[in-house]
Amino acid sequence: MTKTPNPLSVLAADPQGRSLGLALPPGTVIDGPGRRFARRSPLVWVSDEPVGPGALAVHRGPAGAAGLQAVLFQGRRGLESWWTRGELRPREMSAPDDHHVEPVLRAYWAGVVPDPEEGAEGAELIAPFGREWPGLAEPGVPDGDPEEQAVARADELIREGVLPSPRLALIPAARGADAPTAMGWRGPLNHENDTARVSTVLRSWEDRYGARVLALGFDELHLSVAAPPATRAAALPVAAEHFAFCPDNVWQGSGSVHAYADEAVVGARTWGFWWD
């Protein structure tokens, strides 16, 4: 079987990617833990300087046609260029095709729900659900093109200061949900050390809610949502999935699944996750 060439390899000799139909700003190709491109397995291309609103709108379509997923990388104080610090470990990941969303989320739920000994306080945290996994939430109906909404939401996150100095990043992957696994991102390490399982959930949200990966930080993930739940009743099962996927959003955020549904899911056009 002929192996499909990694399109990032082209950028070593063609930095602006013109042969791929791109017109990139100056950037660097990273091939492994913290190293610049030196072998034949580049993981990600990252712009050398921050980009502003409109960057994804310009580059996302051409990048997709070249077999690359365009997203934003955001650093934070002390971790301004986390993608160069040996944090990318694709060889430690399985493949998203190895997993199914229902058992992945069921296992996450079982690992984060309170013990019965916690009594009323623990029950209140996950109400109206119990310790048994409640099942997948019903899909939504996008009210517009998910890709168009994705670039609009990305611009909003930049303007609102959620992403104050993002870099443009290109990752070789067939779909956005697979990009974190393809590059070996380890943001949820304290909750999940196999990012392929994270991508499995992201694939399902792509399909059910028109979600798209917008940005990655050291331990943060931002998605656009084209079909957000419009009511509390529809949002609660989605909030349960979020709690299973990223419990810190509730434990160190809203304080309960019910409050989280009201604050972060009903009508929300972006979903943000962070793992402590």
PDB file of C-alpha atoms in Angstrom:
ATOM      1  CA  MET A   1       0.000   0.000   0.000  1.00  0.00           C
ATOM      2  CA  THR A   2       1.315   3.464  -0.944  1.00  0.00           C
ATOM      3  CA  LYS A   3       1.577   5.757   2.031  1.00  0.00           C
ATOM      4  CA  THR A   4      -0.112   9.151   1.591  1.00  0.00           C
ATOM      5  CA  PRO A   5       2.529  11.897   1.804  1.00  0.00           C
ATOM      6  CA  ASN A   6       2.259  14.213   4.778  1.00  0.00           C
ATOM      7  CA  PRO A   7       1.424  17.620   3.289  1.00  0.00           C
ATOM      8  CA  LEU A   8       3.461  19.321   6.015  1.00  0.00           C
ATOM      9  CA  SER A   9       6.599  17.855   4.461  1.00  0.00           C
ATOM     10  CA  VAL A  10       6.049  20.199   1.511  1.00  0.00           C
ATOM     11  CA  LEU A  11       6.319  23.231   3.784  1.00  0.00           C
ATOM     12  CA  ALA A  12       9.950  22.485   4.604  1.00  0.00           C
ATOM     13  CA  ALA A  13      10.864  23.505   1.040  1.00  0.00           C
ATOM     14  CA  ASP A  14       7.838  25.708   0.337  1.00  0.00           C
ATOM     15  CA  PRO A  15       7.303  27.738   3.534  1.00  0.00           C
ATOM     16  CA  GLN A  16       4.270  29.626   2.271  1.00  0.00           C
ATOM     17  CA  GLY A  17       2.651  26.447   0.950  1.00  0.00           C
ATOM     18  CA  ARG A  18       1.925  27.857  -2.500  1.00  0.00           C
ATOM     19  CA  SER A  19       2.221  24.404  -4.072  1.00  0.00           C
ATOM     20  CA  LEU A  20      -0.569  23.316  -1.702  1.00  0.00           C
ATOM     21  CA  GLY A  21      -2.785  26.242  -2.623  1.00  0.00           C
ATOM     22  CA  LEU A  22      -1.896  28.129   0.556  1.00  0.00           C
ATOM     23  CA  ALA A  23      -0.505  31.594   1.268  1.00  0.00           C
ATOM     24  CA  LEU A  24       0.867  31.184   4.771  1.00  0.00           C
ATOM     25  CA  PRO A  25       2.561  33.729   7.001  1.00  0.00           C
ATOM     26  CA  PRO A  26       6.052  32.846   8.294  1.00  0.00           C
ATOM     27  CA  GLY A  27       5.890  29.694  10.373  1.00  0.00           C
ATOM     28  CA  THR A  28       7.698  26.668  11.722  1.00  0.00           C
ATOM     29  CA  VAL A  29       7.120  22.965  11.106  1.00  0.00           C
ATOM     30  CA  ILE A  30       7.459  20.796  14.234  1.00  0.00           C
ATOM     31  CA  ASP A  31       8.276  17.120  13.717  1.00  0.00           C
ATOM     32  CA  GLY A  32       8.374  15.698  17.231  1.00  0.00           C
ATOM     33  CA  PRO A  33       8.777  16.581  20.894  1.00  0.00           C
ATOM     34  CA  GLY A  34      10.039  20.136  20.749  1.00  0.00           C
ATOM     35  CA  ARG A  35      12.097  19.744  17.564  1.00  0.00           C
ATOM     36  CA  ARG A  36      11.935  21.655  14.336  1.00  0.00           C
ATOM     37  CA  PHE A  37      11.314  19.644  11.201  1.00  0.00           C
ATOM     38  CA  ALA A  38      14.288  17.365  10.620  1.00  0.00           C
ATOM     39  CA  ARG A  39      12.803  13.973   9.753  1.00  0.00           C
ATOM     40  CA  ARG A  40       9.861  12.810   7.666  1.00  0.00           C
ATOM     41  CA  SER A  41       7.102  12.858  10.263  1.00  0.00           C
ATOM     42  CA  PRO A  42       6.084  16.489  10.781  1.00  0.00           C
ATOM     43  CA  LEU A  43       3.247  16.895  13.287  1.00  0.00           C
ATOM     44  CA  VAL A  44       2.164  20.510  12.983  1.00  0.00           C
ATOM     45  CA  TRP A  45       2.972  23.820  11.341  1.00  0.00           C
ATOM     46  CA  VAL A  46       2.627  26.892  13.587  1.00  0.00           C
ATOM     47  CA  SER A  47       2.818  30.550  12.600  1.00  0.00           C
ATOM     48  CA  ASP A  48       5.768  32.414  14.086  1.00  0.00           C
ATOM     49  CA  GLU A  49       3.593  35.355  15.179  1.00  0.00           C
ATOM     50  CA  PRO A  50       0.051  35.709  16.520  1.00  0.00           C
ATOM     51  CA  VAL A  51      -2.775  36.091  14.030  1.00  0.00           C
ATOM     52  CA  GLY A  52      -5.916  38.178  14.255  1.00  0.00           C
ATOM     53  CA  PRO A  53      -9.579  37.868  13.321  1.00  0.00           C
ATOM     54  CA  GLY A  54     -10.095  36.431   9.869  1.00  0.00           C
ATOM     55  CA  ALA A  55      -7.141  34.067   9.963  1.00  0.00           C
ATOM     56  CA  LEU A  56      -9.233  30.896  10.054  1.00  0.00           C
ATOM     57  CA  ALA A  57     -11.624  32.284   7.464  1.00  0.00           C
ATOM     58  CA  VAL A  58      -8.709  32.775   5.056  1.00  0.00           C
ATOM     59  CA  HIS A  59      -6.833  29.546   5.668  1.00  0.00           C
ATOM     60  CA  ARG A  60      -9.329  26.903   6.822  1.00  0.00           C
ATOM     61  CA  GLY A  61     -10.788  26.048   3.412  1.00  0.00           C
ATOM     62  CA  PRO A  62      -7.497  25.872   1.462  1.00  0.00           C
ATOM     63  CA  ALA A  63      -5.875  23.929   4.296  1.00  0.00           C
ATOM     64  CA  GLY A  64      -8.695  21.388   4.296  1.00  0.00           C
ATOM     65  CA  ALA A  65      -8.315  20.897   0.541  1.00  0.00           C
ATOM     66  CA  ALA A  66      -4.606  20.163   1.154  1.00  0.00           C
ATOM     67  CA  GLY A  67      -5.365  17.549   3.836  1.00  0.00           C
ATOM     68  CA  LEU A  68      -4.667  19.856   6.764  1.00  0.00           C
ATOM     69  CA  GLN A  69      -6.869  21.083   9.598  1.00  0.00           C
ATOM     70  CA  ALA A  70      -6.442  24.766  10.430  1.00  0.00           C
ATOM     71  CA  VAL A  71      -6.943  25.623  14.099  1.00  0.00           C
ATOM     72  CA  LEU A  72      -5.617  28.178  16.560  1.00  0.00           C
ATOM     73  CA  PHE A  73      -3.028  27.564  19.267  1.00  0.00           C
ATOM     74  CA  GLN A  74      -3.137  29.691  22.395  1.00  0.00           C
ATOM     75  CA  GLY A  75      -0.356  29.932  24.927  1.00  0.00           C
ATOM     76  CA  ARG A  76      -0.527  31.284  28.440  1.00  0.00           C
ATOM     77  CA  ARG A  77       1.939  32.878  30.813  1.00  0.00           C
ATOM     78  CA  GLY A  78       4.821  30.486  31.316  1.00  0.00           C
ATOM     79  CA  LEU A  79       3.589  28.259  28.476  1.00  0.00           C
ATOM     80  CA  GLU A  80       3.669  30.681  25.554  1.00  0.00           C
ATOM     81  CA  SER A  81       4.925  28.076  23.075  1.00  0.00           C
ATOM     82  CA  TRP A  82       3.832  24.824  24.693  1.00  0.00           C
ATOM     83  CA  TRP A  83       3.896  23.022  21.326  1.00  0.00           C
ATOM     84  CA  THR A  84       7.721  23.246  21.307  1.00  0.00           C
ATOM     85  CA  ARG A  85       8.229  21.803  24.814  1.00  0.00           C
ATOM     86  CA  GLY A  86       8.026  18.091  24.187  1.00  0.00           C
ATOM     87  CA  GLU A  87       4.290  17.967  24.850  1.00  0.00           C
ATOM     88  CA  LEU A  88       3.307  16.393  21.521  1.00  0.00           C
ATOM     89  CA  ARG A  89       3.321  12.582  21.795  1.00  0.00           C
ATOM     90  CA  PRO A  90       1.374  10.988  18.912  1.00  0.00           C
ATOM     91  CA  ARG A  91       3.008   7.591  19.439  1.00  0.00           C
ATOM     92  CA  GLU A  92       1.316   7.368  22.840  1.00  0.00           C
ATOM     93  CA  MET A  93      -2.149   7.577  21.262  1.00  0.00           C
ATOM     94  CA  SER A  94      -4.366   4.892  19.801  1.00  0.00           C
ATOM     95  CA  ALA A  95      -6.697   5.743  16.876  1.00  0.00           C
ATOM     96  CA  PRO A  96     -10.182   7.277  17.088  1.00  0.00           C
ATOM     97  CA  ASP A  97     -11.494   4.392  14.976  1.00  0.00           C
ATOM     98  CA  ASP A  98     -10.559   2.047  17.839  1.00  0.00           C
ATOM     99  CA  HIS A  99     -13.277   3.488  20.082  1.00  0.00           C
ATOM    100  CA  HIS A 100     -17.014   4.196  20.231  1.00  0.00           C
ATOM    101  CA  VAL A 101     -18.471   7.260  21.871  1.00  0.00           C
ATOM    102  CA  GLU A 102     -21.044   5.567  24.114  1.00  0.00           C
ATOM    103  CA  PRO A 103     -18.639   3.300  26.040  1.00  0.00           C
ATOM    104  CA  VAL A 104     -16.057   6.092  26.216  1.00  0.00           C
ATOM    105  CA  LEU A 105     -18.469   8.533  27.841  1.00  0.00           C
ATOM    106  CA  ARG A 106     -19.959   5.811  30.027  1.00  0.00           C
ATOM    107  CA  ALA A 107     -16.514   5.022  31.395  1.00  0.00           C
ATOM    108  CA  TYR A 108     -15.769   8.706  31.948  1.00  0.00           C
ATOM    109  CA  TRP A 109     -19.081   9.126  33.797  1.00  0.00           C
ATOM    110  CA  ALA A 110     -18.369   6.168  36.060  1.00  0.00           C
ATOM    111  CA  GLY A 111     -15.013   7.702  36.925  1.00  0.00           C
ATOM    112  CA  VAL A 112     -16.304  11.128  37.947  1.00  0.00           C
ATOM    113  CA  VAL A 113     -19.737  10.675  39.555  1.00  0.00           C
ATOM    114  CA  PRO A 114     -19.688  11.111  43.340  1.00  0.00           C
ATOM    115  CA  ASP A 115     -19.504   8.096  45.628  1.00  0.00           C
ATOM    116  CA  PRO A 116     -22.737   7.185  47.419  1.00  0.00           C
ATOM    117  CA  GLU A 117     -21.007   8.087  50.707  1.00  0.00           C
ATOM    118  CA  GLU A 118     -21.085  11.736  49.653  1.00  0.00           C
ATOM    119  CA  GLY A 119     -24.838  11.684  50.209  1.00  0.00           C
ATOM    120  CA  ALA A 120     -27.053  14.621  49.298  1.00  0.00           C
ATOM    121  CA  GLU A 121     -24.161  16.855  48.282  1.00  0.00           C
ATOM    122  CA  GLY A 122     -22.940  14.347  45.729  1.00  0.00           C
ATOM    123  CA  ALA A 123     -26.450  13.680  44.461  1.00  0.00           C
ATOM    124  CA  GLU A 124     -27.021  17.403  44.013  1.00  0.00           C
ATOM    125  CA  LEU A 125     -23.858  17.690  41.911  1.00  0.00           C
ATOM    126  CA  ILE A 126     -25.180  15.380  39.186  1.00  0.00           C
ATOM    127  CA  ALA A 127     -28.953  15.960  39.546  1.00  0.00           C
ATOM    128  CA  PRO A 128     -31.253  15.221  37.821  1.00  0.00           C
ATOM    129  CA  PHE A 129     -29.110  12.210  36.919  1.00  0.00           C
ATOM    130  CA  GLY A 130     -27.981   9.342  39.084  1.00  0.00           C
ATOM    131  CA  ARG A 131     -24.845   7.246  39.189  1.00  0.00           C
ATOM    132  CA  GLU A 132     -25.927   5.253  36.139  1.00  0.00           C
ATOM    133  CA  TRP A 133     -24.768   6.721  32.821  1.00  0.00           C
ATOM    134  CA  PRO A 134     -27.795   8.595  31.362  1.00  0.00           C
ATOM    135  CA  GLY A 135     -26.952   7.828  27.723  1.00  0.00           C
ATOM    136  CA  LEU A 136     -26.157  10.054  24.773  1.00  0.00           C
ATOM    137  CA  ALA A 137     -28.019  13.327  24.380  1.00  0.00           C
ATOM    138  CA  GLU A 138     -30.278  13.796  21.383  1.00  0.00           C
ATOM    139  CA  PRO A 139     -28.703  15.511  18.357  1.00  0.00           C
ATOM    140  CA  GLY A 140     -29.491  19.089  17.433  1.00  0.00           C
ATOM    141  CA  VAL A 141     -30.266  20.699  14.086  1.00  0.00           C
ATOM    142  CA  PRO A 142     -27.686  23.206  12.788  1.00  0.00           C
ATOM    143  CA  ASP A 143     -29.178  26.582  11.892  1.00  0.00           C
ATOM    144  CA  GLY A 144     -26.398  27.382   9.469  1.00  0.00           C
ATOM    145  CA  ASP A 145     -23.259  26.017   7.870  1.00  0.00           C
ATOM    146  CA  PRO A 146     -21.013  24.656  10.666  1.00  0.00           C
ATOM    147  CA  GLU A 147     -17.826  25.726   8.889  1.00  0.00           C
ATOM    148  CA  GLU A 148     -19.019  29.279   8.347  1.00  0.00           C
ATOM    149  CA  GLN A 149     -20.099  29.465  11.953  1.00  0.00           C
ATOM    150  CA  ALA A 150     -16.758  28.072  13.087  1.00  0.00           C
ATOM    151  CA  VAL A 151     -14.711  30.887  11.570  1.00  0.00           C
ATOM    152  CA  ALA A 152     -17.172  33.472  12.921  1.00  0.00           C
ATOM    153  CA  ARG A 153     -16.926  32.022  16.423  1.00  0.00           C
ATOM    154  CA  ALA A 154     -13.127  31.975  16.202  1.00  0.00           C
ATOM    155  CA  ASP A 155     -13.118  35.682  15.413  1.00  0.00           C
ATOM    156  CA  GLU A 156     -15.390  36.325  18.393  1.00  0.00           C
ATOM    157  CA  LEU A 157     -13.055  34.465  20.748  1.00  0.00           C
ATOM    158  CA  ILE A 158     -10.137  36.573  19.517  1.00  0.00           C
ATOM    159  CA  ARG A 159     -12.015  39.881  19.822  1.00  0.00           C
ATOM    160  CA  GLU A 160     -13.383  38.997  23.267  1.00  0.00           C
ATOM    161  CA  GLY A 161      -9.901  38.210  24.579  1.00  0.00           C
ATOM    162  CA  VAL A 162     -10.554  34.521  25.179  1.00  0.00           C
ATOM    163  CA  LEU A 163      -7.767  33.910  22.656  1.00  0.00           C
ATOM    164  CA  PRO A 164      -5.634  37.047  23.118  1.00  0.00           C
ATOM    165  CA  SER A 165      -2.622  36.031  21.014  1.00  0.00           C
ATOM    166  CA  PRO A 166      -3.445  32.931  18.946  1.00  0.00           C
ATOM    167  CA  ARG A 167      -1.100  31.307  16.473  1.00  0.00           C
ATOM    168  CA  LEU A 168      -2.377  29.712  13.277  1.00  0.00           C
ATOM    169  CA  ALA A 169      -1.685  25.961  13.261  1.00  0.00           C
ATOM    170  CA  LEU A 170      -2.018  23.334  10.519  1.00  0.00           C
ATOM    171  CA  ILE A 171      -2.362  19.666  11.451  1.00  0.00           C
ATOM    172  CA  PRO A 172      -2.491  16.713   9.017  1.00  0.00           C
ATOM    173  CA  ALA A 173      -5.852  15.073   9.738  1.00  0.00           C
ATOM    174  CA  ALA A 174      -8.935  14.083   7.783  1.00  0.00           C
ATOM    175  CA  ARG A 175     -11.336  15.923  10.107  1.00  0.00           C
ATOM    176  CA  GLY A 176     -11.049  18.483  12.856  1.00  0.00           C
ATOM    177  CA  ALA A 177     -12.032  16.073  15.608  1.00  0.00           C
ATOM    178  CA  ASP A 178      -8.987  13.946  14.788  1.00  0.00           C
ATOM    179  CA  ALA A 179      -6.490  16.813  14.820  1.00  0.00           C
ATOM    180  CA  PRO A 180      -5.690  16.656  18.569  1.00  0.00           C
ATOM    181  CA  THR A 181      -4.839  12.958  18.262  1.00  0.00           C
ATOM    182  CA  ALA A 182      -2.898  13.359  15.023  1.00  0.00           C
ATOM    183  CA  MET A 183      -0.554  15.894  16.614  1.00  0.00           C
ATOM    184  CA  GLY A 184      -0.280  14.010  19.902  1.00  0.00           C
ATOM    185  CA  TRP A 185      -1.887  16.725  22.049  1.00  0.00           C
ATOM    186  CA  ARG A 186      -2.030  15.802  25.729  1.00  0.00           C
ATOM    187  CA  GLY A 187      -4.204  18.567  27.170  1.00  0.00           C
ATOM    188  CA  PRO A 188      -6.536  16.282  29.171  1.00  0.00           C
ATOM    189  CA  LEU A 189      -3.614  14.253  30.586  1.00  0.00           C
ATOM    190  CA  ASN A 190      -4.869  14.303  34.185  1.00  0.00           C
ATOM    191  CA  HIS A 191      -8.233  12.940  33.015  1.00  0.00           C
ATOM    192  CA  GLU A 192      -7.382  10.965  29.860  1.00  0.00           C
ATOM    193  CA  ASN A 193      -3.942  10.010  28.558  1.00  0.00           C
ATOM    194  CA  ASP A 194      -5.171   8.618  25.211  1.00  0.00           C
ATOM    195  CA  THR A 195      -6.352  11.572  23.155  1.00  0.00           C
ATOM    196  CA  ALA A 196      -7.915   9.215  20.587  1.00  0.00           C
ATOM    197  CA  ARG A 197     -10.770   8.711  23.061  1.00  0.00           C
ATOM    198  CA  VAL A 198     -11.188  12.476  23.243  1.00  0.00           C
ATOM    199  CA  SER A 199     -11.334  12.606  19.449  1.00  0.00           C
ATOM    200  CA  THR A 200     -14.008   9.916  19.490  1.00  0.00           C
ATOM    201  CA  VAL A 201     -16.222  12.202  21.570  1.00  0.00           C
ATOM    202  CA  LEU A 202     -15.383  15.186  19.373  1.00  0.00           C
ATOM    203  CA  ARG A 203     -16.383  13.203  16.287  1.00  0.00           C
ATOM    204  CA  SER A 204     -19.761  12.516  17.855  1.00  0.00           C
ATOM    205  CA  TRP A 205     -20.259  16.181  18.719  1.00  0.00           C
ATOM    206  CA  GLU A 206     -19.301  17.123  15.169  1.00  0.00           C
ATOM    207  CA  ASP A 207     -22.040  14.834  13.919  1.00  0.00           C
ATOM    208  CA  ARG A 208     -24.702  15.648  16.528  1.00  0.00           C
ATOM    209  CA  TYR A 209     -24.160  19.378  17.117  1.00  0.00           C
ATOM    210  CA  GLY A 210     -22.148  20.678  14.177  1.00  0.00           C
ATOM    211  CA  ALA A 211     -19.238  21.211  16.581  1.00  0.00           C
ATOM    212  CA  ARG A 212     -15.849  22.182  15.174  1.00  0.00           C
ATOM    213  CA  VAL A 213     -12.441  22.362  16.848  1.00  0.00           C
ATOM    214  CA  LEU A 214     -11.357  26.008  16.904  1.00  0.00           C
ATOM    215  CA  ALA A 215      -8.454  26.277  19.309  1.00  0.00           C
ATOM    216  CA  LEU A 216      -6.128  24.266  21.510  1.00  0.00           C
ATOM    217  CA  GLY A 217      -4.135  25.421  24.507  1.00  0.00           C
ATOM    218  CA  PHE A 218      -1.765  23.554  26.780  1.00  0.00           C
ATOM    219  CA  ASP A 219      -4.784  22.099  28.611  1.00  0.00           C
ATOM    220  CA  GLU A 220      -7.673  23.920  26.931  1.00  0.00           C
ATOM    221  CA  LEU A 221      -9.999  23.143  24.044  1.00  0.00           C
ATOM    222  CA  HIS A 222     -12.458  25.470  22.323  1.00  0.00           C
ATOM    223  CA  LEU A 223     -15.243  24.346  19.972  1.00  0.00           C
ATOM    224  CA  SER A 224     -17.827  26.149  17.888  1.00  0.00           C
ATOM    225  CA  VAL A 225     -21.368  24.764  18.011  1.00  0.00           C
ATOM    226  CA  ALA A 226     -23.800  25.099  15.101  1.00  0.00           C
ATOM    227  CA  ALA A 227     -26.691  23.260  16.807  1.00  0.00           C
ATOM    228  CA  PRO A 228     -26.678  24.268  20.483  1.00  0.00           C
ATOM    229  CA  PRO A 229     -29.462  22.954  22.749  1.00  0.00           C
ATOM    230  CA  ALA A 230     -32.138  25.638  22.983  1.00  0.00           C
ATOM    231  CA  THR A 231     -33.837  24.571  26.211  1.00  0.00           C
ATOM    232  CA  ARG A 232     -32.792  23.442  29.677  1.00  0.00           C
ATOM    233  CA  ALA A 233     -34.375  20.030  29.076  1.00  0.00           C
ATOM    234  CA  ALA A 234     -32.270  19.518  25.942  1.00  0.00           C
ATOM    235  CA  ALA A 235     -29.149  20.984  27.549  1.00  0.00           C
ATOM    236  CA  LEU A 236     -29.063  18.802  30.673  1.00  0.00           C
ATOM    237  CA  PRO A 237     -28.020  15.546  28.908  1.00  0.00           C
ATOM    238  CA  VAL A 238     -25.383  17.511  26.978  1.00  0.00           C
ATOM    239  CA  ALA A 239     -24.137  18.971  30.264  1.00  0.00           C
ATOM    240  CA  ALA A 240     -23.841  15.417  31.599  1.00  0.00           C
ATOM    241  CA  GLU A 241     -21.652  14.526  28.613  1.00  0.00           C
ATOM    242  CA  HIS A 242     -19.512  17.605  29.263  1.00  0.00           C
ATOM    243  CA  PHE A 243     -19.109  16.669  32.935  1.00  0.00           C
ATOM    244  CA  ALA A 244     -17.982  13.184  31.966  1.00  0.00           C
ATOM    245  CA  PHE A 245     -15.662  14.580  29.280  1.00  0.00           C
ATOM    246  CA  CYS A 246     -14.175  17.410  31.360  1.00  0.00           C
ATOM    247  CA  PRO A 247     -15.223  17.288  35.033  1.00  0.00           C
ATOM    248  CA  ASP A 248     -13.207  20.396  35.957  1.00  0.00           C
ATOM    249  CA  ASN A 249     -15.761  22.503  34.073  1.00  0.00           C
ATOM    250  CA  VAL A 250     -18.238  21.570  36.822  1.00  0.00           C
ATOM    251  CA  TRP A 251     -16.023  20.755  39.810  1.00  0.00           C
ATOM    252  CA  GLN A 252     -14.100  24.023  39.565  1.00  0.00           C
ATOM    253  CA  GLY A 253     -16.692  25.975  37.630  1.00  0.00           C
ATOM    254  CA  SER A 254     -20.465  25.937  37.842  1.00  0.00           C
ATOM    255  CA  GLY A 255     -20.606  23.553  40.800  1.00  0.00           C
ATOM    256  CA  SER A 256     -23.337  21.270  39.472  1.00  0.00           C
ATOM    257  CA  VAL A 257     -24.451  19.742  36.198  1.00  0.00           C
ATOM    258  CA  HIS A 258     -27.743  21.646  36.436  1.00  0.00           C
ATOM    259  CA  ALA A 259     -26.039  25.028  36.880  1.00  0.00           C
ATOM    260  CA  TYR A 260     -23.543  24.213  34.140  1.00  0.00           C
ATOM    261  CA  ALA A 261     -26.359  23.421  31.697  1.00  0.00           C
ATOM    262  CA  ASP A 262     -27.895  26.864  32.328  1.00  0.00           C
ATOM    263  CA  GLU A 263     -24.602  28.762  32.232  1.00  0.00           C
ATOM    264  CA  ALA A 264     -22.624  27.039  29.487  1.00  0.00           C
ATOM    265  CA  VAL A 265     -24.868  24.890  27.291  1.00  0.00           C
ATOM    266  CA  VAL A 266     -28.292  26.453  26.641  1.00  0.00           C
ATOM    267  CA  GLY A 267     -27.908  28.431  23.427  1.00  0.00           C
ATOM    268  CA  ALA A 268     -24.092  28.394  23.687  1.00  0.00           C
ATOM    269  CA  ARG A 269     -22.351  28.839  20.327  1.00  0.00           C
ATOM    270  CA  THR A 270     -18.973  27.888  21.759  1.00  0.00           C
ATOM    271  CA  TRP A 271     -17.973  25.176  24.220  1.00  0.00           C
ATOM    272  CA  GLY A 272     -14.789  25.566  26.202  1.00  0.00           C
ATOM    273  CA  PHE A 273     -13.000  22.883  28.219  1.00  0.00           C
ATOM    274  CA  TRP A 274      -9.990  22.917  30.514  1.00  0.00           C
ATOM    275  CA  TRP A 275      -8.316  20.198  32.517  1.00  0.00           C
ATOM    276  CA  ASP A 276      -6.521  21.083  35.735  1.00  0.00           C
TER     277      ASP A 276
END
